[in-house]
Every structure is written in C-alpha cells, then in structure tokens.
Amino acid sequence: MCRSIHQSRRVVVTGLGVVSCLGTGMHFVWDQLLSGTSGITNIKGEAFEQIPSKVVGLVRHGNNPGEFNLTGLPTIDGRAVTQMTQYCLRAAEEALTMAKWKPVQDNDKERTGVCIGTGMIPLEEVVNAGELQRQFHYRKISPWFIPRILINMAAAHVSLAYGFKGPNHSVSTACTTGLHSIGDAFRFIRNGDADVIVAGGCESSVTPLAMAGFARMRALSTNFSATPQVSSRPFDKARDGFVMSEGAALLVLEELDHARQRNAHIYAEILGYGLSSDAKHITAPPEDGRGAQRCMEAALRDSHLKPEQIEHINCHATSTPLGDSVESRAIQSLFKNHSSNILVNSTKGATGHLLGAAGSIEAAFTVMSVYTGTVPVTLNLQTPMTGCDLNYVLGSNVTWNSKFNPRIALTNSFGFGGTNASLCISEYVV
C-alpha cells in the first residue's frame, strides 16, 4: 500500500516567493539575476566598525517595484514577529499568490501545510534581553521574547496567517536549512501527508554579533570593501570568503493530480532528494568531497536517474577557498567524464549567502532555469580556480540546449556540522 502511494504521488512546483537583496518577487528577482545585477553593498554603522568584513546583502525596503514592504500581508500581531518572520510572510504571500492557492474550505486547509526553517535565531533579541536581565530589569523583558526567538515561529506565523492545518514542520540545519525544508516537504506530499506545502527558509542575521562571530572564524570576505558588488565570487581564484545576506524564499509544492484538477500553472517537478553527513569536522568539509558526492548520489537514486541525465547544477559554492574546491571535486568525482557537459553555476555572486534561506532561493532559481531554459551566469567569476575542469557558467547567461526531454538539474546545500542536501528538479512535461 505504501509503495503504491509513493510511486503514484508526484510533486510539482506551482508558486515561488522571494525576498532578497536583489529585490522582492520571483519574476523581479529573476530579471535582476539575468541582467547581471549584484545586490551586495557595504554595511555601515558604529556597531560594525571593528568588524573586518564590510560587505553584506541587505533587503531593500520601500514602496517601489521590487522593494520589500508589508502592504497586503495578512493581519498579524507585530509583538511576536521579527524582521525575519516578516520576510517569510512576504515570501509566502508572493508564492501563494503565484500558485493561486489560498483555500477557504476546511478540508483544503487540512491538506495544506508549512515546512519552513531558519539557520539562526535572531541574536540581537537575545543580546538585548540578556542586557536587561543583567541590569535586573526583569519586568522590562517582553513576554513575547521567547516566541520571537523560537526556530519554528516563521512556520507558525505562515500557518496562522492562512489557516493551514496540515503538517507544521521546521528545520534548522545551518546553511542547509532551506533545501532540507523543501526536501522534507517533498517527501511529506509524496507519502500522502499533505497535498500542498509551503516550504523554504528565511534569515535575518546581518547583525553586529552574527557578523562578528563569522568574522572571528575568518569565514567572511574582507578584500573587497571598496567594490562590494564583486566581493562574492564563487569558483574564482580571488575568492576570500562568503558575504552575509538576508531574506526568504518559499516554494509552493503540490501533488500533481491536485494541481491538475484546479488547472494550476506548473513551473517544475521535484524528482528526488538526497541527504548525507560528512562526519568529519564542525565547519570544514572533507577535502575529497565524499560527503557532497554521497548526497548527490542519494538524490539521483531517489529520482531513478543516471548521472548523464543531469545537465545543470546550481551549487552551494559560497565563495570560500575550501568549500568551492570541495564541491567542484565532488561533482567531478561523481559525474566523471560527463562533468564537463554539466552547466555548473553559483548564484551567490549576485545574492550573497542567505544562510538558512540559501538553499531555498537557489532551489527557486533552479526551478526557473529548468522552466525557462536559461542558466544564470556565475557573477564575478573571472579566473576559474585550478584543479577542476568543470563547465562553469562564466561571462554571460547560457541558453540550456538540452540533449534530453525534460531538462533536469541538481541544486546543492551544505551546512556547518557536516550536513548536506541535494534536490533533483526537472522541467515539467505533460
């Protein structure tokens, strides 16, 4: 019985919502990405003066097209909502509007769920409350302090805002969070736990404490303060660390027959999901790339695909000296001679690294690539690193002339603690 359900329930993407330093709204952000725009800028303020990294990706707020605002969002209690949750709610509204799915019937709400996570809690909330506690100002600590910092609150607020009564699930696996969220949601639908799930990640950690912590690890870019737009440069010889960014990205995943019955527009199909652990080091991946390789292998097995059917990989590549090399090595080891045929890119040159939302915004970009047949350029990749002979997308966007039908891609995410995820995304063909 379980086997027949697993085999018959296919999962598709019917909506996408994005809030990022490139803008707000999937189509706006996609156009910005294809135009070669970078959303990365300098960080200013006294609290950041001692931090050596001066480059970040900040969400633009305002009322102009592509800017973040709260207009049109469901009514919420602002006392329990952080900026991160606001980003998440805007991405949810964008995704659900695109999917044309805002159910009013109880049976539809009961079959709709959320799977949303974040990589880090809002650290400044803890800093401020801790300072009050040290000053013995117990009554000045907000009764909303705990709800504001819980990992599952973004998922909870989306569920509350739209009345979704299906699975309510939160993931927190560092920079793999967004992709794990989508992968878990894919399996929930495939296994019959829901018909529709809003899935992805959100993050708002461009704060003095978070940046100081990453800077002390020497993880952040420090060499491009005068030219922030070129500071995130995946696979490039001059890369020197990642650029912290913020935002949210959510996908509406839907069981195929459910989407067909309501004539929903389908952007892509999710074919499979793979996970692995490095079991090597808290922050550094093994140099042979075996963890990443096992993860991609697992996604291929789950998708029932051969390696040569993959023609594009949107990489995790954060612009760190070790991480980009390891991921490239893993691709070359797994795909062997076919690796030179794969269009390999990273979109972090344009967006920076969204931490817990990185995997979901890159999944959204991968959906758009299989849907449109265009693979975005890896921004700022001028001189590819040595040691791996891969077909990096550099110089300009590439028209994806597939040898297969449908177009099929992988997208990868890796996080501290050695946690890895790969998702296989296909063009939807009737």
XYZ file of C-alpha atoms in Angstrom:
430
model
C 0.000 0.000 0.000
C 2.736 2.486 0.969
C 4.762 1.542 -2.091
C 1.870 2.284 -4.465
C 1.219 5.661 -2.839
C 4.926 6.537 -3.088
C 5.062 5.631 -6.757
C 1.840 7.399 -7.774
C 2.183 10.734 -5.964
C 4.316 13.125 -7.999
C 5.250 16.544 -6.620
C 5.362 19.773 -8.631
C 6.096 23.451 -8.002
C 3.185 25.845 -8.539
C 4.391 29.004 -6.796
C 7.582 30.818 -5.788
C 8.166 33.750 -3.475
C 11.479 35.547 -2.912
C 12.699 38.371 -0.678
C 16.382 39.159 -1.196
C 18.977 41.858 -1.680
C 18.200 41.595 -5.417
C 14.590 42.517 -4.723
C 11.215 41.109 -3.749
C 9.075 38.952 -6.031
C 10.225 35.969 -8.081
C 9.913 37.484 -11.535
C 11.535 40.773 -10.475
C 14.442 38.954 -8.829
C 14.884 36.581 -11.774
C 15.120 39.518 -14.168
C 17.701 41.152 -11.912
C 19.695 37.949 -11.778
C 19.711 37.531 -15.549
C 20.736 41.165 -16.020
C 23.945 40.528 -14.056
C 22.970 42.721 -11.125
C 24.598 42.291 -7.723
C 22.589 43.117 -4.613
C 25.662 43.304 -2.381
C 26.618 46.578 -0.745
C 28.601 47.989 2.195
C 27.480 47.783 5.802
C 27.684 50.976 7.834
C 27.221 51.928 11.457
C 29.254 52.252 14.640
C 28.426 48.697 15.746
C 30.122 47.301 12.631
C 33.264 49.446 12.714
C 35.555 46.841 14.298
C 34.366 44.011 12.081
C 36.817 43.481 9.191
C 34.152 42.420 6.702
C 32.247 45.424 5.325
C 30.146 43.748 2.608
C 26.605 42.383 3.009
C 23.386 41.690 1.147
C 20.512 43.741 2.590
C 16.843 43.627 1.618
C 15.676 46.915 0.128
C 12.650 48.362 1.934
C 10.193 50.744 0.283
C 7.139 51.045 -1.911
C 8.767 50.926 -5.336
C 8.557 47.836 -7.546
C 10.766 45.067 -6.204
C 11.096 46.590 -2.725
C 10.011 44.901 0.500
C 7.001 46.206 2.407
C 4.121 44.874 4.493
C 1.347 46.028 2.162
C -1.233 43.340 1.518
C 0.037 40.876 4.101
C -2.434 39.116 6.426
C -3.043 40.843 9.745
C -0.577 39.647 12.352
C 0.337 40.517 15.948
C 3.502 42.537 15.485
C 4.670 41.915 19.057
C 5.554 38.317 18.202
C 7.024 38.985 14.761
C 10.672 39.664 13.960
C 12.019 41.057 10.697
C 12.909 37.518 9.644
C 9.276 36.439 10.020
C 8.142 39.499 8.076
C 10.390 38.447 5.209
C 8.917 34.962 5.427
C 5.335 36.213 5.364
C 6.036 38.357 2.292
C 7.628 35.387 0.508
C 4.630 33.235 1.451
C 2.193 35.808 0.086
C 4.174 36.049 -3.153
C 4.344 32.262 -3.544
C 0.694 31.582 -2.689
C -0.486 34.380 -4.973
C 1.561 32.941 -7.832
C 0.151 29.483 -7.096
C -3.394 30.870 -6.803
C -3.837 28.805 -3.670
C -5.454 30.476 -0.662
C -8.028 27.894 0.390
C -11.139 28.755 2.367
C -12.618 25.266 2.806
C -11.571 23.356 5.919
C -10.771 20.165 4.039
C -8.369 22.102 1.763
C -6.725 23.822 4.727
C -6.298 20.488 6.468
C -4.423 19.149 3.428
C -2.132 22.219 3.242
C 0.960 22.507 5.402
C 4.119 24.505 6.004
C 7.747 23.417 6.207
C 9.866 26.486 6.923
C 13.100 26.907 8.850
C 15.882 29.304 9.676
C 19.566 28.807 10.250
C 19.946 31.116 13.251
C 17.697 32.660 15.845
C 17.548 36.499 15.967
C 20.702 37.014 18.018
C 20.085 40.695 18.748
C 16.844 39.762 20.515
C 18.912 37.621 22.891
C 21.576 40.306 23.296
C 19.017 42.943 24.230
C 17.091 40.693 26.617
C 20.310 39.497 28.224
C 21.400 43.053 28.881
C 18.083 43.827 30.563
C 18.389 40.698 32.692
C 21.920 41.636 33.769
C 20.602 45.037 34.831
C 17.930 43.272 36.931
C 15.140 44.767 34.831
C 13.011 41.616 34.877
C 9.781 43.439 34.083
C 11.310 45.099 31.023
C 11.782 41.748 29.320
C 8.974 41.317 26.810
C 6.533 38.433 27.358
C 6.972 37.929 23.612
C 10.724 37.388 23.932
C 10.606 33.575 23.744
C 8.073 33.391 20.873
C 10.193 35.879 18.908
C 13.315 33.702 19.037
C 11.909 30.192 18.568
C 13.087 28.474 15.371
C 9.561 27.396 14.373
C 7.905 30.802 14.660
C 8.165 31.725 10.965
C 6.405 28.476 10.043
C 3.868 29.062 12.798
C 3.004 32.555 11.575
C 2.502 31.399 7.984
C 0.257 28.620 9.248
C -1.722 31.075 11.397
C -1.950 33.740 8.709
C -3.521 31.421 6.130
C -5.189 28.859 8.370
C -3.148 25.915 7.105
C -3.833 22.873 9.290
C -1.661 20.236 7.639
C 1.932 19.406 8.667
C 3.629 22.262 10.510
C 7.320 21.449 10.389
C 10.501 23.434 10.991
C 14.060 22.621 10.048
C 17.251 24.196 11.368
C 20.348 22.702 9.791
C 22.579 25.751 9.377
C 23.050 26.690 5.711
C 21.293 23.524 4.516
C 18.019 24.591 6.171
C 16.194 25.919 3.106
C 16.891 22.867 0.965
C 16.176 20.400 3.764
C 12.832 22.155 4.270
C 11.878 21.728 0.617
C 13.141 18.150 0.510
C 11.208 17.186 3.641
C 8.065 18.817 2.251
C 8.530 16.893 -0.991
C 8.562 13.642 0.966
C 5.561 14.629 3.077
C 3.494 15.135 -0.064
C 4.882 12.059 -1.778
C 3.996 9.976 1.277
C 0.439 11.322 1.413
C 0.703 13.580 4.492
C -0.486 16.649 2.569
C -1.475 17.809 -0.894
C 0.127 21.278 -0.741
C 3.020 22.570 1.372
C 4.675 25.991 1.520
C 8.350 25.220 2.010
C 11.685 27.004 2.294
C 13.846 29.121 4.556
C 14.224 32.628 5.958
C 17.046 34.554 7.599
C 17.767 37.991 9.022
C 21.175 37.739 10.664
C 23.109 40.691 9.261
C 23.709 41.971 12.785
C 26.862 43.010 14.679
C 27.037 39.852 16.790
C 26.442 37.405 13.945
C 28.918 39.158 11.678
C 31.490 39.347 14.463
C 31.139 35.614 15.073
C 31.615 34.659 11.436
C 34.430 37.182 11.063
C 36.288 35.671 14.022
C 36.084 32.339 12.169
C 37.661 34.098 9.157
C 34.715 32.948 7.062
C 33.737 36.348 5.607
C 35.101 38.251 2.632
C 37.386 41.129 3.638
C 39.283 42.080 0.468
C 36.610 43.938 -1.482
C 35.240 46.653 0.806
C 35.789 49.317 -1.868
C 33.961 47.244 -4.513
C 31.247 45.273 -2.688
C 29.488 44.173 -5.897
C 32.438 41.902 -6.752
C 33.076 40.571 -3.237
C 31.144 37.312 -3.631
C 32.969 35.396 -6.378
C 32.277 31.642 -6.357
C 34.902 29.417 -8.000
C 37.152 32.410 -8.675
C 40.844 32.375 -7.793
C 40.455 35.629 -5.842
C 37.601 34.430 -3.618
C 38.291 35.087 0.066
C 35.115 34.246 1.994
C 31.354 34.484 1.846
C 29.140 37.574 2.001
C 26.387 37.507 4.622
C 22.967 38.212 3.241
C 19.339 38.133 4.361
C 15.893 37.339 3.027
C 13.456 34.492 2.470
C 12.448 32.136 -0.319
C 9.459 29.803 -0.343
C 8.116 27.305 -2.862
C 4.578 26.006 -3.094
C 4.901 22.258 -3.579
C 1.810 20.404 -4.732
C 0.752 16.883 -5.570
C 0.478 16.650 -9.354
C -3.124 15.442 -9.641
C -4.233 18.092 -7.140
C -2.540 20.778 -9.262
C -4.059 19.426 -12.468
C -7.567 19.298 -11.034
C -7.501 23.008 -10.279
C -5.663 23.890 -13.529
C -2.658 25.296 -11.668
C 0.312 26.521 -13.654
C 3.231 24.151 -13.100
C 6.805 25.503 -13.105
C 8.762 22.320 -12.395
C 8.661 18.858 -10.898
C 10.660 17.615 -7.914
C 12.095 14.198 -8.743
C 14.228 13.286 -5.752
C 16.010 14.305 -2.585
C 19.304 13.199 -1.057
C 20.967 13.756 2.312
C 24.312 12.884 3.852
C 26.679 13.780 6.660
C 30.398 14.477 6.390
C 31.108 13.223 9.939
C 34.465 14.974 9.580
C 34.577 18.439 11.160
C 32.187 21.003 12.634
C 32.824 23.657 9.974
C 35.137 22.234 7.291
C 34.092 19.638 4.691
C 36.405 16.718 3.870
C 38.779 17.716 1.114
C 37.903 14.688 -1.026
C 34.276 15.867 -1.266
C 32.851 12.467 -0.370
C 30.033 13.895 1.752
C 28.787 16.066 -1.078
C 29.235 13.226 -3.541
C 27.168 10.795 -1.438
C 24.463 13.427 -1.134
C 24.175 13.904 -4.901
C 24.272 10.130 -5.407
C 21.363 9.762 -2.985
C 19.330 12.353 -4.897
C 19.971 10.504 -8.157
C 18.901 7.180 -6.613
C 15.745 8.725 -5.222
C 14.994 10.182 -8.673
C 15.772 6.905 -10.507
C 18.154 8.799 -12.780
C 21.513 8.119 -14.355
C 24.282 10.693 -13.824
C 24.367 11.634 -17.518
C 20.763 12.881 -17.314
C 21.885 15.822 -15.148
C 22.802 18.817 -17.300
C 22.881 21.655 -14.752
C 23.948 22.022 -11.114
C 23.229 25.127 -9.062
C 25.991 24.809 -6.496
C 26.177 25.719 -2.851
C 29.533 27.405 -3.610
C 29.705 30.285 -1.149
C 32.964 31.882 -2.382
C 35.141 30.274 0.299
C 38.556 28.882 -0.661
C 37.900 25.365 0.668
C 34.162 24.923 0.100
C 34.096 25.780 -3.603
C 37.006 23.453 -4.319
C 35.455 20.553 -2.408
C 32.102 20.854 -4.170
C 33.790 21.013 -7.564
C 35.849 17.945 -6.691
C 32.692 16.085 -5.640
C 30.985 16.885 -8.957
C 33.987 15.724 -10.923
C 34.294 12.507 -8.894
C 30.625 11.591 -9.276
C 29.998 12.560 -12.879
C 33.478 11.741 -14.221
C 33.725 12.419 -17.975
C 30.161 13.748 -18.061
C 31.071 16.526 -15.599
C 32.444 18.689 -18.414
C 28.980 18.647 -20.044
C 27.168 19.945 -16.963
C 26.374 23.669 -16.711
C 27.804 24.461 -13.267
C 26.974 27.776 -11.615
C 26.501 29.528 -8.302
C 24.090 32.430 -7.883
C 25.716 33.694 -4.684
C 27.766 36.190 -6.668
C 24.523 38.136 -7.057
C 22.735 37.385 -3.785
C 25.461 36.716 -1.258
C 24.919 33.873 1.200
C 21.448 33.831 2.774
C 22.455 31.188 5.347
C 19.231 29.360 6.260
C 17.446 30.730 3.187
C 20.289 29.985 0.749
C 19.066 26.535 -0.249
C 15.531 27.688 -0.921
C 16.408 30.746 -3.016
C 18.781 28.591 -5.048
C 16.066 25.961 -5.456
C 13.811 28.736 -6.767
C 16.494 29.786 -9.253
C 16.925 26.178 -10.340
C 13.169 25.902 -10.900
C 13.329 28.983 -13.108
C 16.286 27.554 -15.034
C 14.515 24.299 -15.896
C 11.329 26.270 -16.638
C 12.867 28.928 -18.907
C 15.857 27.037 -20.303
C 18.267 29.737 -19.128
C 21.147 29.210 -16.690
C 22.344 32.417 -14.981
C 25.981 33.431 -15.131
C 28.163 32.950 -12.056
C 28.692 36.614 -11.313
C 32.277 37.765 -10.647
C 33.822 34.536 -11.895
C 36.732 35.970 -13.875
C 39.557 33.469 -13.415
C 38.313 29.986 -12.505
C 40.224 28.209 -9.765
C 42.630 25.489 -10.815
C 42.289 21.796 -10.120
C 38.823 21.091 -11.556
C 37.894 21.041 -15.217
C 34.199 21.904 -14.985
C 31.935 23.796 -17.360
C 31.442 26.834 -15.130
C 28.894 29.336 -16.442
C 31.026 32.456 -16.735
C 30.847 35.606 -18.808
C 27.140 35.502 -19.618
C 23.937 33.552 -19.118
C 23.669 30.317 -21.079
C 20.742 29.053 -23.124
C 20.188 25.484 -21.990
C 20.032 23.398 -25.150
C 19.170 20.060 -23.569
C 20.003 16.695 -25.098
C 17.130 15.265 -23.093
C 13.457 15.933 -22.576
C 12.824 17.126 -19.901
C 15.639 19.393 -18.657
C 16.916 18.075 -15.293
C 19.106 19.803 -12.688
C 20.513 19.370 -9.204
C 20.857 22.019 -6.531
C 23.132 21.537 -3.514
C 23.317 22.936 0.011
C 25.866 22.188 2.713
C 25.959 23.391 6.303
C 28.089 23.583 9.446
C 28.036 20.306 11.298
C 28.678 18.482 8.040
C 25.039 18.329 6.959
C 24.335 18.074 3.219
C 21.329 18.098 0.887
C 20.730 17.754 -2.840
C 17.439 18.207 -4.664
C 16.698 16.991 -8.181
C 14.432 19.359 -10.126
C 13.003 18.684 -13.571
C 11.204 20.611 -16.246
C 7.547 19.567 -16.127
C 6.430 17.810 -19.284
C 2.804 16.788 -19.728
